[in-house]
Amino acid sequence: MSSVELHGEPASADLLVLGAGVVGLATAYAAARRGLSVLLLERADGPVLGTSFANGAQLSYAYTDAMAGPSTWSQLPAMLFGRNGPFRTRWSADPDFWRWGLAFLRQANRARLQANTLATLELALESRIALHALLQHHPIAFDHAVSGKLHAYQDAAALQGARAMIALKQPFGVEQHLLDAAQAIAMEPALAGMSGLAGAVHSPQEEAGDPFLFGTGLLQVLQQQYGVQTRFGFELEQLSRQDDHWCLRPRAGATIKARRVVVCTGIEGAALLRPLGIRVPLMAIKGYSFTAPCGVRAPTASITDTARKLVFCRLGDRIRVAGLADLNHWDPRPDPQRMAQLIAMARDSLPEAADYTRTSNHWAGLRPVTPWSSPVIQRMAEGLVGNLGHGMLGWTLAMGSGERAVAQAMAR
């Protein structure tokens, strides 16, 4: 059992989890349900206040397609030089920026697209099983729904190109169907408001839910039913190895020591581990969202506008809209111009899906993306496991990632 110090008092825990986003909370649960004692540390004042606080809310178990693929090459000019579209890149002389970019381009071929997509799919399906098992024992309320998802296409050639990805996933039990425009509108009448609709890919088993409500509910379960110790407002200054312990020195207060640590700190993980000689290739891709009341033609299913790179997700009587991808932007504060652009794009895409005059919860988050689009879940050193790099799918992959990380941490 690891010796730790909490609020100046000695305590004990089998595992220390650093970070209380959805990934960190899921990791704490995976350990606690195995009977391990857990200490959860978080810089913010509460759980799920970072990248997953107001994300797209979709649980995308079927749509795990990697970012890099053959189409990357045609999209590259927009990604690198676009200013007013979904993509925007901040250029930098930082060698890590160029290393990540070259590694990303090495993934931009069909073989790597398929391999990376299936690797993430395997984890996503594990995550769905783990989430459903959790909810059987602890029915957390978070506007959870198995509402299905439609990837809407305005480009007929791109729609037909989706057939290959549907076929790739079918042997793994993933149900997806290619629909023409009329079939898509019959499935989801809200799509009648999308001009130039060519068709859609329907994934009926996809789910949705509010990650912040989930996180606050899961934290309550962890504290009240599993005795998980928590410390919020923990500003970590240094992580170092001393004898057979890891030492976590905060900006203020006593150093905490633990034998086993799982790092679930999102985009900050790379900088945290670098002084230890551990390099994790993470790139910040800043995304935006807003929430609004349902409009007169609000969708029931989640919708992804593939041309505008937007997602619309229903959460009870609200619509969450998320999109934009600002590569190498490390400031989590929303840019008012980009937020206005997101709202305008959403209104243009589905004009009656939401009441765009009453938007709220304007948010931006830094998504930690690896070049291959799958997270890094592995032992980094003796007693140290990384659970990092979930990109746009942290909410989807959290529960499965927690299970894998704890298995790595406890392996002999």
GROMACS .gro file of C-alpha atoms in nm:
model
  412
    1MET     CA    1   0.000   0.000   0.000
    2SER     CA    2   0.132   0.345  -0.093
    3SER     CA    3   0.199   0.594   0.183
    4VAL     CA    4   0.055   0.936   0.105
    5GLU     CA    5   0.008   1.261   0.291
    6LEU     CA    6  -0.323   1.439   0.255
    7HIS     CA    7  -0.394   1.782   0.407
    8GLY     CA    8  -0.096   1.734   0.637
    9GLU     CA    9  -0.227   1.406   0.776
   10PRO     CA   10  -0.079   1.067   0.686
   11ALA     CA   11  -0.309   0.850   0.481
   12SER     CA   12  -0.272   0.541   0.266
   13ALA     CA   13  -0.382   0.444  -0.082
   14ASP     CA   14  -0.300   0.168  -0.325
   15LEU     CA   15  -0.314   0.401  -0.623
   16LEU     CA   16  -0.284   0.774  -0.685
   17VAL     CA   17  -0.472   0.914  -0.985
   18LEU     CA   18  -0.356   1.251  -1.111
   19GLY     CA   19  -0.638   1.437  -1.287
   20ALA     CA   20  -1.015   1.435  -1.227
   21GLY     CA   21  -1.151   1.471  -1.577
   22VAL     CA   22  -1.368   1.191  -1.714
   23VAL     CA   23  -1.056   0.980  -1.780
   24GLY     CA   24  -0.919   1.028  -1.428
   25LEU     CA   25  -1.257   0.958  -1.266
   26ALA     CA   26  -1.299   0.644  -1.476
   27THR     CA   27  -0.951   0.533  -1.372
   28ALA     CA   28  -1.031   0.593  -1.006
   29TYR     CA   29  -1.349   0.389  -1.044
   30ALA     CA   30  -1.169   0.102  -1.218
   31ALA     CA   31  -0.929   0.085  -0.923
   32ALA     CA   32  -1.192   0.132  -0.651
   33ARG     CA   33  -1.424  -0.137  -0.785
   34ARG     CA   34  -1.131  -0.380  -0.766
   35GLY     CA   35  -1.110  -0.306  -0.395
   36LEU     CA   36  -0.808  -0.076  -0.416
   37SER     CA   37  -0.785   0.240  -0.210
   38VAL     CA   38  -0.751   0.550  -0.426
   39LEU     CA   39  -0.632   0.907  -0.387
   40LEU     CA   40  -0.753   1.143  -0.661
   41LEU     CA   41  -0.567   1.473  -0.714
   42GLU     CA   42  -0.689   1.757  -0.934
   43ARG     CA   43  -0.563   2.109  -1.003
   44ALA     CA   44  -0.909   2.258  -1.057
   45ASP     CA   45  -1.165   2.320  -0.786
   46GLY     CA   46  -1.388   2.034  -0.898
   47PRO     CA   47  -1.418   1.742  -1.141
   48VAL     CA   48  -1.451   1.758  -1.521
   49LEU     CA   49  -1.373   2.128  -1.555
   50GLY     CA   50  -1.125   2.085  -1.841
   51THR     CA   51  -1.143   1.930  -2.186
   52SER     CA   52  -1.463   1.729  -2.129
   53PHE     CA   53  -1.659   1.993  -1.938
   54ALA     CA   54  -1.877   2.099  -2.233
   55ASN     CA   55  -1.755   1.885  -2.520
   56GLY     CA   56  -1.971   1.751  -2.803
   57ALA     CA   57  -2.139   1.506  -2.559
   58GLN     CA   58  -2.151   1.225  -2.815
   59LEU     CA   59  -2.048   0.876  -2.705
   60SER     CA   60  -1.910   0.773  -3.043
   61TYR     CA   61  -1.851   0.403  -3.004
   62ALA     CA   62  -1.887   0.329  -3.376
   63TYR     CA   63  -1.729   0.641  -3.525
   64THR     CA   64  -1.365   0.602  -3.419
   65ASP     CA   65  -1.209   0.702  -3.752
   66ALA     CA   66  -0.853   0.829  -3.714
   67MET     CA   67  -0.782   1.189  -3.813
   68ALA     CA   68  -0.501   1.104  -4.055
   69GLY     CA   69  -0.581   0.916  -4.374
   70PRO     CA   70  -0.553   0.948  -4.753
   71SER     CA   71  -0.795   1.245  -4.755
   72THR     CA   72  -0.557   1.437  -4.527
   73TRP     CA   73  -0.344   1.534  -4.825
   74SER     CA   74  -0.631   1.712  -5.002
   75GLN     CA   75  -0.739   1.878  -4.675
   76LEU     CA   76  -0.385   1.986  -4.585
   77PRO     CA   77  -0.398   2.339  -4.737
   78ALA     CA   78  -0.716   2.417  -4.540
   79MET     CA   79  -0.566   2.270  -4.224
   80LEU     CA   80  -0.242   2.466  -4.253
   81PHE     CA   81  -0.355   2.795  -4.404
   82GLY     CA   82  -0.729   2.817  -4.337
   83ARG     CA   83  -0.853   3.108  -4.130
   84ASN     CA   84  -1.230   3.105  -4.164
   85GLY     CA   85  -1.308   2.736  -4.196
   86PRO     CA   86  -1.322   2.457  -3.938
   87PHE     CA   87  -0.942   2.430  -3.925
   88ARG     CA   88  -0.686   2.684  -3.812
   89THR     CA   89  -0.315   2.629  -3.741
   90ARG     CA   90  -0.082   2.836  -3.527
   91TRP     CA   91   0.267   2.807  -3.672
   92SER     CA   92   0.558   2.758  -3.434
   93ALA     CA   93   0.933   2.706  -3.442
   94ASP     CA   94   0.900   2.460  -3.154
   95PRO     CA   95   1.061   2.129  -3.263
   96ASP     CA   96   0.778   1.938  -3.095
   97PHE     CA   97   0.531   2.107  -3.331
   98TRP     CA   98   0.723   1.984  -3.636
   99ARG     CA   99   0.788   1.639  -3.490
  100TRP     CA  100   0.419   1.591  -3.424
  101GLY     CA  101   0.322   1.720  -3.768
  102LEU     CA  102   0.559   1.487  -3.950
  103ALA     CA  103   0.448   1.192  -3.738
  104PHE     CA  104   0.086   1.280  -3.818
  105LEU     CA  105   0.157   1.285  -4.192
  106ARG     CA  106   0.325   0.945  -4.168
  107GLN     CA  107  -0.015   0.811  -4.057
  108ALA     CA  108  -0.193   0.961  -4.360
  109ASN     CA  109  -0.230   0.646  -4.568
  110ARG     CA  110  -0.499   0.384  -4.601
  111ALA     CA  111  -0.321   0.108  -4.407
  112ARG     CA  112  -0.254   0.329  -4.106
  113LEU     CA  113  -0.604   0.481  -4.121
  114GLN     CA  114  -0.758   0.135  -4.096
  115ALA     CA  115  -0.520   0.009  -3.827
  116ASN     CA  116  -0.557   0.323  -3.613
  117THR     CA  117  -0.935   0.326  -3.653
  118LEU     CA  118  -0.965  -0.036  -3.544
  119ALA     CA  119  -0.733   0.014  -3.248
  120THR     CA  120  -0.955   0.294  -3.121
  121LEU     CA  121  -1.269   0.095  -3.204
  122GLU     CA  122  -1.151  -0.191  -2.983
  123LEU     CA  123  -1.106   0.047  -2.691
  124ALA     CA  124  -1.439   0.220  -2.761
  125LEU     CA  125  -1.630  -0.109  -2.748
  126GLU     CA  126  -1.456  -0.197  -2.421
  127SER     CA  127  -1.555   0.144  -2.292
  128ARG     CA  128  -1.922   0.095  -2.379
  129ILE     CA  129  -1.928  -0.233  -2.189
  130ALA     CA  130  -1.761  -0.070  -1.889
  131LEU     CA  131  -2.002   0.226  -1.888
  132HIS     CA  132  -2.309   0.004  -1.906
  133ALA     CA  133  -2.173  -0.214  -1.624
  134LEU     CA  134  -2.117   0.098  -1.412
  135LEU     CA  135  -2.470   0.223  -1.474
  136GLN     CA  136  -2.620  -0.112  -1.375
  137HIS     CA  137  -2.471  -0.068  -1.028
  138HIS     CA  138  -2.482   0.311  -1.004
  139PRO     CA  139  -2.760   0.474  -1.212
  140ILE     CA  140  -2.603   0.817  -1.252
  141ALA     CA  141  -2.829   1.080  -1.413
  142PHE     CA  142  -2.652   1.261  -1.699
  143ASP     CA  143  -2.909   1.294  -1.980
  144HIS     CA  144  -2.792   0.959  -2.113
  145ALA     CA  145  -2.967   0.833  -2.426
  146VAL     CA  146  -2.908   0.570  -2.693
  147SER     CA  147  -3.020   0.812  -2.962
  148GLY     CA  148  -2.814   0.698  -3.258
  149LYS     CA  149  -2.606   0.922  -3.480
  150LEU     CA  150  -2.620   1.041  -3.840
  151HIS     CA  151  -2.310   1.155  -4.027
  152ALA     CA  152  -2.460   1.388  -4.286
  153TYR     CA  153  -2.285   1.435  -4.621
  154GLN     CA  154  -2.333   1.703  -4.886
  155ASP     CA  155  -2.068   1.546  -5.109
  156ALA     CA  156  -2.203   1.236  -5.285
  157ALA     CA  157  -1.855   1.101  -5.356
  158ALA     CA  158  -1.754   1.132  -4.990
  159LEU     CA  159  -2.077   0.954  -4.892
  160GLN     CA  160  -1.993   0.661  -5.115
  161GLY     CA  161  -1.639   0.664  -4.981
  162ALA     CA  162  -1.780   0.594  -4.635
  163ARG     CA  163  -1.875   0.243  -4.750
  164ALA     CA  164  -1.518   0.121  -4.695
  165MET     CA  165  -1.516   0.230  -4.332
  166ILE     CA  166  -1.857   0.074  -4.271
  167ALA     CA  167  -1.730  -0.257  -4.414
  168LEU     CA  168  -1.412  -0.234  -4.205
  169LYS     CA  169  -1.607  -0.219  -3.879
  170GLN     CA  170  -1.888  -0.464  -3.952
  171PRO     CA  171  -1.691  -0.778  -3.850
  172PHE     CA  172  -1.661  -0.626  -3.501
  173GLY     CA  173  -2.037  -0.600  -3.453
  174VAL     CA  174  -2.068  -0.232  -3.544
  175GLU     CA  175  -2.404  -0.152  -3.702
  176GLN     CA  176  -2.398   0.127  -3.960
  177HIS     CA  177  -2.614   0.193  -4.265
  178LEU     CA  178  -2.569   0.411  -4.572
  179LEU     CA  179  -2.881   0.623  -4.638
  180ASP     CA  180  -2.976   0.847  -4.929
  181ALA     CA  181  -3.113   1.194  -4.858
  182ALA     CA  182  -3.478   1.086  -4.845
  183GLN     CA  183  -3.399   0.796  -4.611
  184ALA     CA  184  -3.189   1.017  -4.388
  185ILE     CA  185  -3.466   1.278  -4.355
  186ALA     CA  186  -3.720   1.004  -4.283
  187MET     CA  187  -3.488   0.876  -4.009
  188GLU     CA  188  -3.426   1.226  -3.868
  189PRO     CA  189  -3.664   1.501  -3.987
  190ALA     CA  190  -3.428   1.773  -3.860
  191LEU     CA  191  -3.205   1.699  -4.161
  192ALA     CA  192  -3.470   1.851  -4.389
  193GLY     CA  193  -3.322   2.184  -4.288
  194MET     CA  194  -2.976   2.098  -4.427
  195SER     CA  195  -2.932   2.230  -4.781
  196GLY     CA  196  -2.766   2.006  -5.038
  197LEU     CA  197  -2.793   1.689  -4.832
  198ALA     CA  198  -2.663   1.390  -5.031
  199GLY     CA  199  -2.721   1.127  -4.764
  200ALA     CA  200  -2.592   1.001  -4.432
  201VAL     CA  201  -2.431   0.716  -4.244
  202HIS     CA  202  -2.663   0.602  -3.966
  203SER     CA  203  -2.514   0.445  -3.653
  204PRO     CA  204  -2.821   0.342  -3.447
  205GLN     CA  205  -2.629   0.221  -3.139
  206GLU     CA  206  -2.447   0.548  -3.071
  207GLU     CA  207  -2.516   0.722  -2.740
  208ALA     CA  208  -2.504   1.066  -2.585
  209GLY     CA  209  -2.475   1.218  -2.240
  210ASP     CA  210  -2.353   1.521  -2.050
  211PRO     CA  211  -1.995   1.448  -1.936
  212PHE     CA  212  -2.000   1.712  -1.662
  213LEU     CA  213  -2.315   1.569  -1.503
  214PHE     CA  214  -2.166   1.222  -1.537
  215GLY     CA  215  -1.842   1.328  -1.372
  216THR     CA  216  -2.006   1.499  -1.077
  217GLY     CA  217  -2.230   1.197  -1.027
  218LEU     CA  218  -1.942   0.951  -1.049
  219LEU     CA  219  -1.736   1.156  -0.804
  220GLN     CA  220  -2.020   1.132  -0.553
  221VAL     CA  221  -2.029   0.754  -0.600
  222LEU     CA  222  -1.651   0.730  -0.555
  223GLN     CA  223  -1.649   0.934  -0.237
  224GLN     CA  224  -1.962   0.799  -0.071
  225GLN     CA  225  -1.960   0.434  -0.173
  226TYR     CA  226  -1.593   0.355  -0.231
  227GLY     CA  227  -1.419   0.589   0.011
  228VAL     CA  228  -1.201   0.746  -0.257
  229GLN     CA  229  -0.994   1.030  -0.113
  230THR     CA  230  -0.989   1.352  -0.315
  231ARG     CA  231  -0.791   1.671  -0.313
  232PHE     CA  232  -0.891   1.955  -0.542
  233GLY     CA  233  -0.689   2.272  -0.596
  234PHE     CA  234  -0.370   2.061  -0.604
  235GLU     CA  235  -0.123   2.261  -0.814
  236LEU     CA  236   0.146   2.009  -0.904
  237GLU     CA  237   0.486   2.167  -0.955
  238GLN     CA  238   0.707   1.860  -0.994
  239LEU     CA  239   0.681   1.484  -1.030
  240SER     CA  240   1.000   1.298  -0.937
  241ARG     CA  241   1.127   0.956  -0.834
  242GLN     CA  242   1.280   0.900  -0.490
  243ASP     CA  243   1.382   0.548  -0.385
  244ASP     CA  244   1.075   0.332  -0.448
  245HIS     CA  245   0.821   0.617  -0.440
  246TRP     CA  246   0.695   0.889  -0.669
  247CYS     CA  247   0.702   1.234  -0.513
  248LEU     CA  248   0.440   1.490  -0.612
  249ARG     CA  249   0.545   1.834  -0.497
  250PRO     CA  250   0.269   2.100  -0.507
  251ARG     CA  251   0.316   2.473  -0.530
  252ALA     CA  252   0.194   2.497  -0.173
  253GLY     CA  253   0.172   2.233   0.096
  254ALA     CA  254   0.344   1.908   0.173
  255THR     CA  255   0.483   1.669  -0.088
  256ILE     CA  256   0.276   1.357  -0.147
  257LYS     CA  257   0.451   1.023  -0.195
  258ALA     CA  258   0.299   0.718  -0.365
  259ARG     CA  259   0.425   0.388  -0.507
  260ARG     CA  260   0.178   0.379  -0.795
  261VAL     CA  261   0.060   0.679  -0.998
  262VAL     CA  262  -0.162   0.702  -1.305
  263VAL     CA  263  -0.128   1.029  -1.497
  264CYS     CA  264  -0.461   1.143  -1.646
  265THR     CA  265  -0.385   1.513  -1.698
  266GLY     CA  266  -0.482   1.552  -2.062
  267ILE     CA  267  -0.281   1.797  -2.269
  268GLU     CA  268  -0.063   1.885  -1.968
  269GLY     CA  269   0.068   1.529  -1.946
  270ALA     CA  270   0.342   1.575  -2.205
  271ALA     CA  271   0.502   1.869  -2.022
  272LEU     CA  272   0.465   1.692  -1.688
  273LEU     CA  273   0.649   1.380  -1.805
  274ARG     CA  274   0.915   1.546  -2.020
  275PRO     CA  275   1.153   1.626  -1.728
  276LEU     CA  276   1.156   1.252  -1.653
  277GLY     CA  277   1.283   1.179  -2.003
  278ILE     CA  278   0.940   1.047  -2.109
  279ARG     CA  279   0.811   1.191  -2.437
  280VAL     CA  280   0.442   1.161  -2.523
  281PRO     CA  281   0.359   1.323  -2.861
  282LEU     CA  282   0.052   1.531  -2.780
  283MET     CA  283  -0.081   1.821  -2.983
  284ALA     CA  284  -0.340   2.066  -2.853
  285ILE     CA  285  -0.632   2.092  -3.094
  286LYS     CA  286  -0.866   2.353  -2.953
  287GLY     CA  287  -1.236   2.293  -2.997
  288TYR     CA  288  -1.540   2.504  -2.917
  289SER     CA  289  -1.897   2.445  -2.808
  290PHE     CA  290  -2.212   2.620  -2.701
  291THR     CA  291  -2.541   2.502  -2.558
  292ALA     CA  292  -2.885   2.632  -2.651
  293PRO     CA  293  -3.252   2.546  -2.598
  294CYS     CA  294  -3.401   2.309  -2.851
  295GLY     CA  295  -3.537   2.473  -3.164
  296VAL     CA  296  -3.862   2.401  -3.345
  297ARG     CA  297  -3.690   2.126  -3.545
  298ALA     CA  298  -3.446   1.991  -3.292
  299PRO     CA  299  -3.291   1.654  -3.379
  300THR     CA  300  -3.349   1.349  -3.164
  301ALA     CA  301  -3.043   1.168  -3.296
  302SER     CA  302  -2.695   1.317  -3.279
  303ILE     CA  303  -2.591   1.472  -3.609
  304THR     CA  304  -2.246   1.533  -3.751
  305ASP     CA  305  -2.222   1.777  -4.041
  306THR     CA  306  -1.919   1.633  -4.218
  307ALA     CA  307  -1.869   1.936  -4.445
  308ARG     CA  308  -1.861   2.191  -4.162
  309LYS     CA  309  -1.712   1.950  -3.906
  310LEU     CA  310  -1.995   2.024  -3.659
  311VAL     CA  311  -2.175   1.799  -3.413
  312PHE     CA  312  -2.526   1.852  -3.279
  313CYS     CA  313  -2.617   1.653  -2.970
  314ARG     CA  314  -2.943   1.658  -2.780
  315LEU     CA  315  -2.920   1.664  -2.401
  316GLY     CA  316  -3.274   1.661  -2.266
  317ASP     CA  317  -3.428   1.996  -2.363
  318ARG     CA  318  -3.091   2.139  -2.472
  319ILE     CA  319  -2.877   2.113  -2.783
  320ARG     CA  320  -2.499   2.099  -2.754
  321VAL     CA  321  -2.317   2.213  -3.068
  322ALA     CA  322  -1.942   2.159  -3.096
  323GLY     CA  323  -1.683   2.207  -3.365
  324LEU     CA  324  -1.373   2.386  -3.499
  325ALA     CA  325  -1.018   2.254  -3.475
  326ASP     CA  326  -0.747   2.505  -3.390
  327LEU     CA  327  -0.419   2.316  -3.423
  328ASN     CA  328  -0.136   2.413  -3.186
  329HIS     CA  329  -0.354   2.663  -2.995
  330TRP     CA  330  -0.276   2.624  -2.624
  331ASP     CA  331  -0.492   2.893  -2.466
  332PRO     CA  332  -0.819   2.734  -2.341
  333ARG     CA  333  -1.006   3.065  -2.328
  334PRO     CA  334  -1.274   3.096  -2.598
  335ASP     CA  335  -1.191   3.335  -2.882
  336PRO     CA  336  -1.509   3.547  -2.929
  337GLN     CA  337  -1.462   3.558  -3.307
  338ARG     CA  338  -1.428   3.182  -3.336
  339MET     CA  339  -1.730   3.134  -3.109
  340ALA     CA  340  -1.936   3.369  -3.327
  341GLN     CA  341  -1.816   3.172  -3.630
  342LEU     CA  342  -1.926   2.843  -3.471
  343ILE     CA  343  -2.274   2.979  -3.399
  344ALA     CA  344  -2.304   3.113  -3.756
  345MET     CA  345  -2.193   2.780  -3.904
  346ALA     CA  346  -2.443   2.591  -3.689
  347ARG     CA  347  -2.725   2.825  -3.789
  348ASP     CA  348  -2.630   2.777  -4.155
  349SER     CA  349  -2.617   2.398  -4.115
  350LEU     CA  350  -2.939   2.333  -3.922
  351PRO     CA  351  -3.122   2.666  -3.886
  352GLU     CA  352  -3.408   2.530  -3.674
  353ALA     CA  353  -3.220   2.281  -3.458
  354ALA     CA  354  -3.163   2.526  -3.172
  355ASP     CA  355  -3.269   2.867  -3.052
  356TYR     CA  356  -2.953   3.045  -3.162
  357THR     CA  357  -3.064   3.370  -2.998
  358ARG     CA  358  -3.028   3.208  -2.653
  359THR     CA  359  -2.689   3.038  -2.664
  360SER     CA  360  -2.505   2.985  -2.337
  361ASN     CA  361  -2.210   2.803  -2.189
  362HIS     CA  362  -1.969   2.931  -2.451
  363TRP     CA  363  -1.671   2.701  -2.403
  364ALA     CA  364  -1.336   2.596  -2.549
  365GLY     CA  365  -1.114   2.304  -2.460
  366LEU     CA  366  -0.774   2.168  -2.557
  367ARG     CA  367  -0.804   1.819  -2.698
  368PRO     CA  368  -0.483   1.615  -2.654
  369VAL     CA  369  -0.426   1.440  -2.987
  370THR     CA  370  -0.161   1.182  -3.075
  371PRO     CA  371  -0.044   1.152  -3.437
  372TRP     CA  372  -0.228   0.819  -3.466
  373SER     CA  373  -0.547   0.938  -3.288
  374SER     CA  374  -0.543   0.665  -3.020
  375PRO     CA  375  -0.450   0.728  -2.657
  376VAL     CA  376  -0.124   0.624  -2.492
  377ILE     CA  377  -0.211   0.387  -2.206
  378GLN     CA  378   0.105   0.220  -2.083
  379ARG     CA  379   0.364   0.192  -1.810
  380MET     CA  380   0.606   0.481  -1.842
  381ALA     CA  381   0.835   0.377  -1.558
  382GLU     CA  382   0.825   0.164  -1.244
  383GLY     CA  383   0.496   0.244  -1.071
  384LEU     CA  384   0.403   0.513  -1.327
  385VAL     CA  385   0.131   0.470  -1.592
  386GLY     CA  386   0.022   0.722  -1.851
  387ASN     CA  387  -0.343   0.745  -1.959
  388LEU     CA  388  -0.319   1.029  -2.209
  389GLY     CA  389  -0.393   1.147  -2.562
  390HIS     CA  390  -0.763   1.070  -2.609
  391GLY     CA  391  -0.813   1.351  -2.858
  392MET     CA  392  -1.175   1.418  -2.954
  393LEU     CA  393  -1.292   1.091  -2.795
  394GLY     CA  394  -1.200   1.128  -2.428
  395TRP     CA  395  -1.564   1.108  -2.319
  396THR     CA  396  -1.619   0.800  -2.537
  397LEU     CA  397  -1.301   0.617  -2.436
  398ALA     CA  398  -1.284   0.711  -2.068
  399MET     CA  399  -1.430   0.401  -1.905
  400GLY     CA  400  -1.232   0.153  -2.114
  401SER     CA  401  -0.915   0.358  -2.073
  402GLY     CA  402  -0.955   0.350  -1.696
  403GLU     CA  403  -0.982  -0.029  -1.699
  404ARG     CA  404  -0.669  -0.064  -1.913
  405ALA     CA  405  -0.468   0.184  -1.709
  406VAL     CA  406  -0.542   0.019  -1.376
  407ALA     CA  407  -0.456  -0.322  -1.520
  408GLN     CA  408  -0.121  -0.177  -1.629
  409ALA     CA  409  -0.064  -0.015  -1.290
  410MET     CA  410  -0.129  -0.334  -1.093
  411ALA     CA  411   0.058  -0.572  -1.325
  412ARG     CA  412   0.368  -0.734  -1.177
   0.00000   0.00000   0.00000
